[in-house]
Amino acid sequence: MKYAFIYRNKRVWPIRVQCRVLRVSVAGYHEHFVRRRDMVQRRHLSAEALLVHIRAVFEENREPTVGRASGGSCGPKASA
C-alpha cells in the first residue's frame, strides 16, 4: 500500500521525501517494481510453456474420431 501511494503521488512530492515519511527505503521502493515486472514476465512465460505442453499432450493422445461418416456408431441410439 505504501509503494502504491508513493507511486500515485510521485509528481506531487519527491519519492525520497515520501519514503522517509512512510519509513520505507528508496531502494526497497524501486526493488518492488522490479520484482513486480519480473513476476509478470515469469507468469507470461509459464502460461506460454503451459500452452505448449497442453498442445503437445493433446497431439500425443489424439485418436481418430469414430462417427457416422466413417461407418462407426455414435452411441447406443445410433442404430435406430
Short mmCIF file of C-alpha atoms in Angstrom, two decimals:
data_model
loop_
_atom_site.label_atom_id
_atom_site.label_comp_id
_atom_site.label_asym_id
_atom_site.label_seq_id
_atom_site.Cartn_x
_atom_site.Cartn_y
_atom_site.Cartn_z
CA MET A 1 0.00 0.00 0.00
CA LYS A 2 2.80 2.41 0.83
CA TYR A 3 4.51 1.83 -2.51
CA ALA A 4 1.27 2.38 -4.39
CA PHE A 5 0.73 5.66 -2.53
CA ILE A 6 4.26 6.78 -3.36
CA TYR A 7 3.79 5.85 -7.00
CA ARG A 8 0.49 7.73 -7.28
CA ASN A 9 1.96 10.84 -5.69
CA LYS A 10 5.44 10.85 -7.20
CA ARG A 11 4.63 14.02 -9.17
CA VAL A 12 3.34 15.79 -6.07
CA TRP A 13 6.21 15.03 -3.67
CA PRO A 14 9.70 13.67 -4.29
CA ILE A 15 9.99 9.90 -3.89
CA ARG A 16 12.81 10.28 -1.36
CA VAL A 17 10.68 12.52 0.89
CA GLN A 18 7.68 10.17 0.72
CA CYS A 19 9.88 7.16 1.54
CA ARG A 20 11.32 8.96 4.57
CA VAL A 21 7.87 9.99 5.85
CA LEU A 22 6.41 6.50 5.28
CA ARG A 23 9.56 4.86 6.70
CA VAL A 24 10.46 2.74 3.70
CA SER A 25 13.75 2.69 1.86
CA VAL A 26 14.09 4.24 -1.57
CA ALA A 27 15.90 1.09 -2.73
CA GLY A 28 13.00 -1.03 -1.44
CA TYR A 29 10.54 1.13 -3.34
CA HIS A 30 12.43 0.68 -6.61
CA GLU A 31 13.03 -3.04 -5.97
CA HIS A 32 9.28 -3.53 -5.50
CA PHE A 33 8.63 -2.51 -9.10
CA VAL A 34 11.49 -4.64 -10.42
CA ARG A 35 10.01 -7.68 -8.62
CA ARG A 36 6.53 -6.94 -9.99
CA ARG A 37 7.87 -6.65 -13.56
CA ASP A 38 9.81 -9.90 -13.20
CA MET A 39 6.77 -11.66 -11.74
CA VAL A 40 4.59 -10.59 -14.67
CA GLN A 41 7.23 -11.82 -17.13
CA ARG A 42 7.52 -15.18 -15.34
CA ARG A 43 3.74 -15.57 -15.28
CA HIS A 44 3.61 -14.83 -19.01
CA LEU A 45 6.40 -17.31 -19.74
CA SER A 46 4.85 -20.00 -17.59
CA ALA A 47 1.49 -19.52 -19.33
CA GLU A 48 3.20 -19.89 -22.71
CA ALA A 49 5.07 -23.01 -21.55
CA LEU A 50 1.83 -24.50 -20.23
CA LEU A 51 0.10 -23.86 -23.55
CA VAL A 52 2.93 -25.59 -25.44
CA HIS A 53 2.73 -28.55 -23.05
CA ILE A 54 -1.07 -28.82 -23.38
CA ARG A 55 -0.83 -28.79 -27.18
CA ALA A 56 1.87 -31.48 -27.14
CA VAL A 57 -0.16 -33.75 -24.84
CA PHE A 58 -3.26 -33.18 -26.97
CA GLU A 59 -1.42 -34.19 -30.13
CA GLU A 60 0.10 -37.28 -28.45
CA ASN A 61 -3.27 -38.55 -27.25
CA ARG A 62 -5.31 -37.62 -30.26
CA GLU A 63 -7.24 -40.54 -31.73
CA PRO A 64 -9.25 -40.61 -34.93
CA THR A 65 -12.89 -39.76 -34.35
CA VAL A 66 -15.39 -42.54 -34.84
CA GLY A 67 -18.70 -41.36 -36.20
CA ARG A 68 -21.29 -41.86 -38.93
CA ALA A 69 -19.04 -40.51 -41.63
CA SER A 70 -16.53 -43.30 -41.05
CA GLY A 71 -19.18 -46.01 -40.66
CA GLY A 72 -18.99 -46.37 -36.87
CA SER A 73 -21.71 -45.73 -34.36
CA CYS A 74 -22.13 -42.54 -32.37
CA GLY A 75 -23.83 -44.02 -29.32
CA PRO A 76 -26.43 -46.51 -28.11
CA LYS A 77 -29.30 -44.96 -30.07
CA ALA A 78 -27.36 -44.59 -33.34
CA SER A 79 -28.68 -47.84 -34.79
CA ALA A 80 -32.32 -46.71 -34.60
#
